C-alpha cells in the first residue's frame, strides 16, 4: 500500500473564459489566486491557480481556460463533483452569497452525516460546499468572506464511474480505506490525511453514457506526496502493478506523474515541493504572469495574446 500518498494535492479543470473563471473563484468563492501562468503543454492558454494563502496542497483548484471551448457533457469516467470544506453553520451564508452572485444549481443535501450545498461553476462545473468539523486549516479571507465561513480547502472529489471495482482497488492501493457507503456512493478516505483533504467518493452509474470533456469538466485530480523520493517510490510501485505512468515532469511548483485509471479518470501524483513561492513572494503570489523557463522566449507574444485578467 502506498503510504506515501497524503491526500489530494490539486484538481485541474477546464473553463471557457479566464476572467469569468477568475472572478468566480476569487470574488465569489473568496479563494486567493496564487499563480498566473500558462499551460506548459499549450502556452497560449492560461493556467490559473486558486487556493489558500500559500497554495497548500489540498487547497489548490486550477484551471485551463480555453477561449470558446465547448461545454463538457457530464457522464461516467470523470470527477463529477469537487467539494470544498467550510465550517459548521456556514451553508446559509453561502446559499445566499452564491445566489446573489448568480450561481445556479443550488441544492442542499446531507451525505454521510454531513450537510452539503451543491452548486454549479461558471461552465456548469459540479461543486459542493460541505460543513466539516475540526478542520484546522487556516482559510484565505482576503475577498470579503470571513474566517467563520471561508473555504478551508478540499473536502473531497467524487468520481462518476460506470464500474467502480478496479478503481476502488486502486484507491485502496493508494492508501485509502473504504469508510462508508450510501446508495450508489462509496466513500474512501486516507486515515489522518496530512493535509485535511483525504476523501474520494465513487458514485457508480452503470447506465450513464461516457462523459465528454469540455469547459466545466475536471481534467485530472492530483494526489500529494511529500517529495521526489517518495514520488519515485509511488511511480515504481504503480508501474509494477501494471499502470502506464509518465516520467516525472517538472511543473515548476511541483513535480508530477500521470496515469489513467481503470474507470477513465486521469490521476496525477504531485510533490509538495518546491511550492508556489519559488518564484514570487508570498505577499504577491498570483499577481505577475509567470512563465516556465522553456516558454520565457514567448513572453512578448503571450503578453499580447493572452487576455489580461481583471482583478
Ligand atoms: Zn495537475
Tab-separated table of N, CA and C in Angstrom, residues 142-273:
chain	number	residue	atom	x	y	z
A	142	UNK	N	-9.224	37.128	2.162
A	142	UNK	CA	-8.975	38.437	1.559
A	142	UNK	C	-10.032	38.946	0.617
A	143	UNK	N	-11.125	38.242	0.425
A	143	UNK	CA	-12.086	38.657	-0.601
A	143	UNK	C	-13.496	38.839	-0.062
A	144	UNK	N	-13.610	39.355	1.157
A	144	UNK	CA	-14.931	39.645	1.695
A	144	UNK	C	-15.663	38.436	2.244
A	145	UNK	N	-14.953	37.351	2.463
A	145	UNK	CA	-15.539	36.159	3.083
A	145	UNK	C	-14.821	35.971	4.416
A	146	UNK	N	-15.565	36.019	5.512
A	146	UNK	CA	-14.959	35.989	6.841
A	146	UNK	C	-14.446	34.610	7.229
A	147	UNK	N	-13.604	34.601	8.250
A	147	UNK	CA	-12.997	33.348	8.703
A	147	UNK	C	-14.048	32.332	9.172
A	148	UNK	N	-15.192	32.832	9.691
A	148	UNK	CA	-16.207	31.913	10.221
A	148	UNK	C	-16.926	31.113	9.139
A	149	UNK	N	-16.769	31.518	7.875
A	149	UNK	CA	-17.462	30.811	6.789
A	149	UNK	C	-16.536	30.404	5.638
A	150	UNK	N	-15.291	30.871	5.652
A	150	UNK	CA	-14.417	30.731	4.475
A	150	UNK	C	-14.048	29.279	4.183
A	151	UNK	N	-13.812	29.015	2.913
A	151	UNK	CA	-13.386	27.696	2.434
A	151	UNK	C	-12.032	27.349	3.027
A	152	UNK	N	-11.911	26.134	3.558
A	152	UNK	CA	-10.659	25.646	4.163
A	152	UNK	C	-9.769	24.930	3.171
A	153	UNK	N	-10.318	24.489	2.089
A	153	UNK	CA	-9.579	23.668	1.132
A	153	UNK	C	-10.510	22.577	0.650
A	154	UNK	N	-9.959	21.565	-0.002
A	154	UNK	CA	-10.821	20.499	-0.498
A	154	UNK	C	-11.377	19.680	0.654
A	155	UNK	N	-12.620	19.242	0.474
A	155	UNK	CA	-13.198	18.205	1.313
A	155	UNK	C	-13.003	16.851	0.626
A	156	UNK	N	-13.304	16.788	-0.673
A	156	UNK	CA	-13.261	15.519	-1.393
A	156	UNK	C	-13.422	15.771	-2.881
A	157	UNK	N	-13.177	14.723	-3.645
A	157	UNK	CA	-13.675	14.675	-5.021
A	157	UNK	C	-14.582	13.466	-5.126
A	158	UNK	N	-15.562	13.554	-6.013
A	158	UNK	CA	-16.465	12.432	-6.255
A	158	UNK	C	-16.384	12.048	-7.723
A	159	UNK	N	-15.978	10.811	-7.959
A	159	UNK	CA	-15.881	10.308	-9.337
A	159	UNK	C	-17.168	9.600	-9.709
A	160	UNK	N	-17.608	9.824	-10.955
A	160	UNK	CA	-18.737	9.058	-11.506
A	160	UNK	C	-18.161	7.972	-12.402
A	161	UNK	N	-18.452	6.732	-12.086
A	161	UNK	CA	-17.882	5.636	-12.861
A	161	UNK	C	-18.977	4.663	-13.283
A	162	UNK	N	-18.781	4.044	-14.442
A	162	UNK	CA	-19.720	3.015	-14.879
A	162	UNK	C	-19.542	1.764	-14.034
A	163	UNK	N	-18.308	1.514	-13.582
A	163	UNK	CA	-17.988	0.303	-12.824
A	163	UNK	C	-16.884	0.684	-11.842
A	164	UNK	N	-17.155	0.492	-10.560
A	164	UNK	CA	-16.222	1.014	-9.559
A	164	UNK	C	-15.123	0.034	-9.141
A	165	UNK	N	-15.234	-1.218	-9.552
A	165	UNK	CA	-14.388	-2.246	-8.973
A	165	UNK	C	-12.895	-1.968	-9.015
A	166	UNK	N	-12.354	-1.797	-10.216
A	166	UNK	CA	-10.902	-1.656	-10.343
A	166	UNK	C	-10.423	-0.340	-9.741
A	167	UNK	N	-11.246	0.702	-9.808
A	167	UNK	CA	-10.831	1.989	-9.238
A	167	UNK	C	-10.847	1.935	-7.712
A	168	UNK	N	-11.808	1.207	-7.155
A	168	UNK	CA	-11.826	1.027	-5.698
A	168	UNK	C	-10.552	0.311	-5.245
A	169	UNK	N	-10.165	-0.683	-5.998
A	169	UNK	CA	-8.943	-1.420	-5.667
A	169	UNK	C	-7.724	-0.503	-5.768
A	170	UNK	N	-7.699	0.340	-6.800
A	170	UNK	CA	-6.596	1.290	-6.949
A	170	UNK	C	-6.542	2.263	-5.772
A	171	UNK	N	-7.701	2.778	-5.353
A	171	UNK	CA	-7.713	3.718	-4.226
A	171	UNK	C	-7.188	3.055	-2.956
A	172	UNK	N	-7.568	1.805	-2.753
A	172	UNK	CA	-7.038	1.095	-1.585
A	172	UNK	C	-5.522	0.960	-1.690
A	173	UNK	N	-5.022	0.674	-2.871
A	173	UNK	CA	-3.567	0.590	-3.076
A	173	UNK	C	-2.921	1.951	-2.804
A	174	UNK	N	-3.676	3.025	-3.113
A	174	UNK	CA	-3.158	4.386	-2.912
A	174	UNK	C	-3.496	4.930	-1.517
A	175	UNK	N	-3.507	4.045	-0.530
A	175	UNK	CA	-3.552	4.444	0.887
A	175	UNK	C	-4.939	4.815	1.415
A	176	UNK	N	-5.999	4.574	0.616
A	176	UNK	CA	-7.355	4.885	1.082
A	176	UNK	C	-8.016	3.628	1.641
A	177	UNK	N	-8.877	3.826	2.623
A	177	UNK	CA	-9.727	2.747	3.118
A	177	UNK	C	-11.162	3.084	2.764
A	178	UNK	N	-11.961	2.052	2.504
A	178	UNK	CA	-13.385	2.294	2.312
A	178	UNK	C	-13.984	2.523	3.690
A	179	UNK	N	-14.579	3.692	3.901
A	179	UNK	CA	-15.063	4.044	5.240
A	179	UNK	C	-16.586	4.077	5.352
A	180	UNK	N	-17.284	4.154	4.206
A	180	UNK	CA	-18.745	4.228	4.288
A	180	UNK	C	-19.332	4.003	2.894
A	181	UNK	N	-20.623	3.741	2.861
A	181	UNK	CA	-21.315	3.713	1.578
A	181	UNK	C	-22.764	4.094	1.807
A	182	UNK	N	-23.361	4.680	0.784
A	182	UNK	CA	-24.757	5.121	0.860
A	182	UNK	C	-25.325	5.089	-0.544
A	183	UNK	N	-26.275	4.179	-0.790
A	183	UNK	CA	-26.825	4.063	-2.138
A	183	UNK	C	-25.726	3.701	-3.123
A	184	UNK	N	-25.597	4.500	-4.179
A	184	UNK	CA	-24.613	4.205	-5.224
A	184	UNK	C	-23.238	4.792	-4.907
A	185	UNK	N	-23.072	5.425	-3.738
A	185	UNK	CA	-21.824	6.128	-3.437
A	185	UNK	C	-21.005	5.357	-2.394
A	186	UNK	N	-19.747	5.114	-2.712
A	186	UNK	CA	-18.807	4.520	-1.753
A	186	UNK	C	-17.780	5.576	-1.393
A	187	UNK	N	-17.490	5.666	-0.101
A	187	UNK	CA	-16.535	6.685	0.372
A	187	UNK	C	-15.214	6.033	0.765
A	188	UNK	N	-14.137	6.588	0.241
A	188	UNK	CA	-12.782	6.148	0.552
A	188	UNK	C	-12.042	7.311	1.219
A	189	UNK	N	-11.204	6.997	2.188
A	189	UNK	CA	-10.506	8.077	2.890
A	189	UNK	C	-9.135	7.605	3.349
A	190	UNK	N	-8.218	8.548	3.396
A	190	UNK	CA	-6.901	8.295	3.961
A	190	UNK	C	-6.988	8.609	5.443
A	191	UNK	N	-6.715	7.623	6.269
A	191	UNK	CA	-6.816	7.839	7.718
A	191	UNK	C	-5.827	8.933	8.125
A	192	UNK	N	-6.351	9.973	8.783
A	192	UNK	CA	-5.494	11.058	9.251
A	192	UNK	C	-4.721	11.730	8.136
A	193	UNK	N	-5.369	11.980	6.993
A	193	UNK	CA	-4.683	12.624	5.866
A	193	UNK	C	-3.949	13.871	6.350
A	194	UNK	N	-2.697	13.979	5.980
A	194	UNK	CA	-1.853	15.073	6.464
A	194	UNK	C	-2.441	16.448	6.194
A	195	UNK	N	-3.114	16.594	5.047
A	195	UNK	CA	-3.494	17.941	4.632
A	195	UNK	C	-4.995	18.202	4.729
A	196	UNK	N	-5.751	17.328	5.403
A	196	UNK	CA	-7.170	17.594	5.612
A	196	UNK	C	-8.050	17.321	4.413
A	197	UNK	N	-7.454	16.810	3.318
A	197	UNK	CA	-8.212	16.610	2.077
A	197	UNK	C	-8.038	15.172	1.629
A	198	UNK	N	-8.531	14.240	2.417
A	198	UNK	CA	-8.217	12.833	2.176
A	198	UNK	C	-9.374	11.972	1.722
A	199	UNK	N	-10.454	12.581	1.226
A	199	UNK	CA	-11.643	11.790	0.876
A	199	UNK	C	-11.846	11.723	-0.635
A	200	UNK	N	-12.157	10.513	-1.116
A	200	UNK	CA	-12.571	10.311	-2.504
A	200	UNK	C	-13.844	9.475	-2.481
A	201	UNK	N	-14.894	9.973	-3.113
A	201	UNK	CA	-16.130	9.209	-3.254
A	201	UNK	C	-16.196	8.625	-4.660
A	202	UNK	N	-16.792	7.463	-4.757
A	202	UNK	CA	-17.082	6.883	-6.074
A	202	UNK	C	-18.587	6.686	-6.168
A	203	UNK	N	-19.164	7.291	-7.197
A	203	UNK	CA	-20.586	7.076	-7.490
A	203	UNK	C	-20.670	6.159	-8.708
A	204	UNK	N	-21.330	5.021	-8.549
A	204	UNK	CA	-21.425	4.066	-9.657
A	204	UNK	C	-22.717	4.292	-10.423
A	205	UNK	N	-22.564	4.531	-11.720
A	205	UNK	CA	-23.713	4.795	-12.599
A	205	UNK	C	-23.594	3.876	-13.804
A	206	UNK	N	-24.048	2.640	-13.675
A	206	UNK	CA	-23.803	1.649	-14.728
A	206	UNK	C	-24.393	2.028	-16.080
A	207	UNK	N	-25.478	2.806	-16.088
A	207	UNK	CA	-26.130	3.080	-17.379
A	207	UNK	C	-25.806	4.472	-17.913
A	208	UNK	N	-24.932	5.214	-17.234
A	208	UNK	CA	-24.607	6.563	-17.714
A	208	UNK	C	-23.730	6.482	-18.957
A	209	UNK	N	-23.955	7.397	-19.866
A	209	UNK	CA	-23.076	7.494	-21.030
A	209	UNK	C	-21.716	8.014	-20.613
A	210	UNK	N	-20.747	7.882	-21.488
A	210	UNK	CA	-19.408	8.340	-21.162
A	210	UNK	C	-19.352	9.874	-21.205
A	211	UNK	N	-18.645	10.447	-20.257
A	211	UNK	CA	-18.501	11.902	-20.226
A	211	UNK	C	-17.727	12.382	-21.454
A	212	UNK	N	-18.058	13.580	-21.919
A	212	UNK	CA	-17.255	14.225	-22.964
A	212	UNK	C	-16.595	15.447	-22.347
A	213	UNK	N	-15.293	15.481	-22.380
A	213	UNK	CA	-14.577	16.553	-21.701
A	213	UNK	C	-14.723	17.886	-22.434
A	214	UNK	N	-14.908	18.934	-21.668
A	214	UNK	CA	-15.017	20.274	-22.229
A	214	UNK	C	-15.038	21.269	-21.092
A	215	UNK	N	-15.402	22.518	-21.373
A	215	UNK	CA	-15.454	23.534	-20.326
A	215	UNK	C	-16.381	23.065	-19.213
A	216	UNK	N	-15.931	23.199	-17.985
A	216	UNK	CA	-16.700	22.742	-16.835
A	216	UNK	C	-16.346	21.334	-16.393
A	217	UNK	N	-15.509	20.642	-17.168
A	217	UNK	CA	-15.095	19.279	-16.792
A	217	UNK	C	-13.804	19.336	-15.981
A	218	UNK	N	-13.672	18.359	-15.082
A	218	UNK	CA	-12.382	18.166	-14.411
A	218	UNK	C	-11.446	17.464	-15.392
A	219	UNK	N	-10.251	18.005	-15.552
A	219	UNK	CA	-9.260	17.392	-16.440
A	219	UNK	C	-8.501	16.274	-15.729
A	220	UNK	N	-8.084	16.529	-14.498
A	220	UNK	CA	-7.420	15.477	-13.717
A	220	UNK	C	-7.446	15.842	-12.240
A	221	UNK	N	-7.205	14.846	-11.414
A	221	UNK	CA	-7.110	15.065	-9.966
A	221	UNK	C	-5.734	14.595	-9.524
A	222	UNK	N	-5.082	15.415	-8.696
A	222	UNK	CA	-3.717	15.116	-8.262
A	222	UNK	C	-3.691	14.794	-6.777
A	223	UNK	N	-2.900	13.788	-6.430
A	223	UNK	CA	-2.696	13.367	-5.047
A	223	UNK	C	-1.296	13.793	-4.605
A	224	UNK	N	-1.170	14.059	-3.301
A	224	UNK	CA	0.068	14.644	-2.779
A	224	UNK	C	1.016	13.590	-2.221
A	225	UNK	N	2.294	13.764	-2.536
A	225	UNK	CA	3.378	13.077	-1.820
A	225	UNK	C	4.349	14.163	-1.361
A	226	UNK	N	5.096	13.845	-0.308
A	226	UNK	CA	5.925	14.884	0.282
A	226	UNK	C	7.037	15.369	-0.657
A	227	UNK	N	7.725	14.421	-1.286
A	227	UNK	CA	8.921	14.842	-2.036
A	227	UNK	C	9.168	13.904	-3.220
A	228	UNK	N	10.232	14.214	-3.947
A	228	UNK	CA	10.531	13.485	-5.177
A	228	UNK	C	10.926	12.039	-4.906
A	229	UNK	N	11.593	11.796	-3.787
A	229	UNK	CA	11.977	10.430	-3.452
A	229	UNK	C	10.748	9.544	-3.295
A	230	UNK	N	9.757	10.046	-2.567
A	230	UNK	CA	8.527	9.277	-2.367
A	230	UNK	C	7.751	9.148	-3.672
A	231	UNK	N	7.812	10.190	-4.492
A	231	UNK	CA	7.134	10.113	-5.787
A	231	UNK	C	7.712	8.986	-6.647
A	232	UNK	N	9.028	8.831	-6.634
A	232	UNK	CA	9.654	7.758	-7.415
A	232	UNK	C	9.254	6.391	-6.877
A	233	UNK	N	9.126	6.276	-5.556
A	233	UNK	CA	8.654	5.009	-4.973
A	233	UNK	C	7.238	4.696	-5.462
A	234	UNK	N	6.375	5.724	-5.466
A	234	UNK	CA	4.986	5.540	-5.921
A	234	UNK	C	4.960	5.164	-7.396
A	235	UNK	N	5.774	5.843	-8.193
A	235	UNK	CA	5.807	5.572	-9.632
A	235	UNK	C	6.203	4.126	-9.904
A	236	UNK	N	7.248	3.692	-9.207
A	236	UNK	CA	7.741	2.320	-9.399
A	236	UNK	C	6.661	1.308	-9.010
A	237	UNK	N	6.021	1.547	-7.881
A	237	UNK	CA	5.000	0.600	-7.406
A	237	UNK	C	3.802	0.561	-8.356
A	238	UNK	N	3.388	1.709	-8.874
A	238	UNK	CA	2.263	1.737	-9.816
A	238	UNK	C	2.626	0.989	-11.093
A	239	UNK	N	3.842	1.197	-11.567
A	239	UNK	CA	4.252	0.531	-12.805
A	239	UNK	C	4.353	-0.977	-12.591
A	240	UNK	N	4.813	-1.391	-11.423
A	240	UNK	CA	4.886	-2.833	-11.122
A	240	UNK	C	3.493	-3.443	-11.026
A	241	UNK	N	2.497	-2.599	-10.746
A	241	UNK	CA	1.111	-3.073	-10.669
A	241	UNK	C	0.459	-3.082	-12.049
A	242	UNK	N	1.151	-2.533	-13.046
A	242	UNK	CA	0.647	-2.587	-14.410
A	242	UNK	C	0.163	-1.267	-14.973
A	243	UNK	N	0.287	-0.182	-14.207
A	243	UNK	CA	-0.140	1.121	-14.720
A	243	UNK	C	0.935	1.729	-15.616
A	244	UNK	N	0.474	2.394	-16.665
A	244	UNK	CA	1.367	3.143	-17.541
A	244	UNK	C	1.513	4.536	-16.949
A	245	UNK	N	2.652	4.833	-16.377
A	245	UNK	CA	2.855	6.105	-15.682
A	245	UNK	C	3.859	6.935	-16.474
A	246	UNK	N	3.578	8.233	-16.607
A	246	UNK	CA	4.507	9.109	-17.341
A	246	UNK	C	5.813	9.249	-16.552
A	247	UNK	N	6.877	9.684	-17.227
A	247	UNK	CA	8.066	10.086	-16.463
A	247	UNK	C	7.736	11.273	-15.561
A	248	UNK	N	8.634	11.582	-14.647
A	248	UNK	CA	8.444	12.751	-13.775
A	248	UNK	C	8.545	14.015	-14.625
A	249	UNK	N	7.558	14.895	-14.498
A	249	UNK	CA	7.524	16.144	-15.264
A	249	UNK	C	7.636	17.311	-14.291
A	250	UNK	N	8.518	18.247	-14.611
A	250	UNK	CA	8.732	19.421	-13.760
A	250	UNK	C	7.661	20.460	-14.088
A	251	UNK	N	6.757	20.715	-13.162
A	251	UNK	CA	5.713	21.733	-13.330
A	251	UNK	C	6.072	23.025	-12.603
A	252	UNK	N	7.333	23.253	-12.343
A	252	UNK	CA	7.877	24.455	-11.684
A	252	UNK	C	7.509	24.536	-10.198
A	253	UNK	N	6.244	24.306	-9.848
A	253	UNK	CA	5.803	24.459	-8.455
A	253	UNK	C	5.654	23.110	-7.755
A	254	UNK	N	5.705	22.056	-8.549
A	254	UNK	CA	5.675	20.669	-8.050
A	254	UNK	C	6.188	19.785	-9.178
A	255	UNK	N	6.489	18.548	-8.851
A	255	UNK	CA	6.844	17.556	-9.853
A	255	UNK	C	5.654	16.618	-9.998
A	256	UNK	N	5.357	16.215	-11.235
A	256	UNK	CA	4.123	15.485	-11.495
A	256	UNK	C	4.391	14.198	-12.258
A	257	UNK	N	3.625	13.151	-11.942
A	257	UNK	CA	3.499	11.965	-12.785
A	257	UNK	C	2.005	11.747	-13.019
A	258	UNK	N	1.662	11.167	-14.167
A	258	UNK	CA	0.263	10.995	-14.547
A	258	UNK	C	0.006	9.560	-14.971
A	259	UNK	N	-1.195	9.098	-14.705
A	259	UNK	CA	-1.620	7.808	-15.245
A	259	UNK	C	-3.144	7.761	-15.321
A	260	UNK	N	-3.648	6.975	-16.275
A	260	UNK	CA	-5.095	6.854	-16.478
A	260	UNK	C	-5.610	5.714	-15.602
A	261	UNK	N	-6.684	5.955	-14.888
A	261	UNK	CA	-7.235	4.926	-14.003
A	261	UNK	C	-8.196	4.026	-14.786
A	262	UNK	N	-8.509	2.854	-14.239
A	262	UNK	CA	-9.372	1.915	-14.972
A	262	UNK	C	-10.728	2.525	-15.339
A	263	UNK	N	-11.253	3.403	-14.484
A	263	UNK	CA	-12.563	3.998	-14.746
A	263	UNK	C	-12.516	5.158	-15.726
A	264	UNK	N	-11.324	5.545	-16.190
A	264	UNK	CA	-11.195	6.598	-17.190
A	264	UNK	C	-10.715	7.936	-16.663
A	265	UNK	N	-10.622	8.092	-15.338
A	265	UNK	CA	-10.209	9.380	-14.767
A	265	UNK	C	-8.680	9.473	-14.798
A	266	UNK	N	-8.180	10.663	-15.158
A	266	UNK	CA	-6.730	10.880	-15.176
A	266	UNK	C	-6.269	11.275	-13.771
A	267	UNK	N	-5.349	10.499	-13.226
A	267	UNK	CA	-4.762	10.774	-11.910
A	267	UNK	C	-3.365	11.340	-12.104
A	268	UNK	N	-2.989	12.193	-11.173
A	268	UNK	CA	-1.630	12.725	-11.103
A	268	UNK	C	-1.154	12.496	-9.671
A	269	UNK	N	0.130	12.287	-9.500
A	269	UNK	CA	0.729	12.279	-8.159
A	269	UNK	C	1.785	13.373	-8.154
A	270	UNK	N	1.631	14.337	-7.246
A	270	UNK	CA	2.450	15.548	-7.257
A	270	UNK	C	3.184	15.716	-5.942
A	271	UNK	N	4.331	16.347	-6.021
A	271	UNK	CA	5.127	16.591	-4.810
A	271	UNK	C	4.674	17.870	-4.107
A	272	UNK	N	4.832	17.885	-2.800
A	272	UNK	CA	4.574	19.125	-2.054
A	272	UNK	C	5.711	20.123	-2.251
A	273	UNK	N	6.847	19.666	-2.735
A	273	UNK	CA	7.967	20.565	-3.026
A	273	UNK	C	7.994	20.918	-4.509
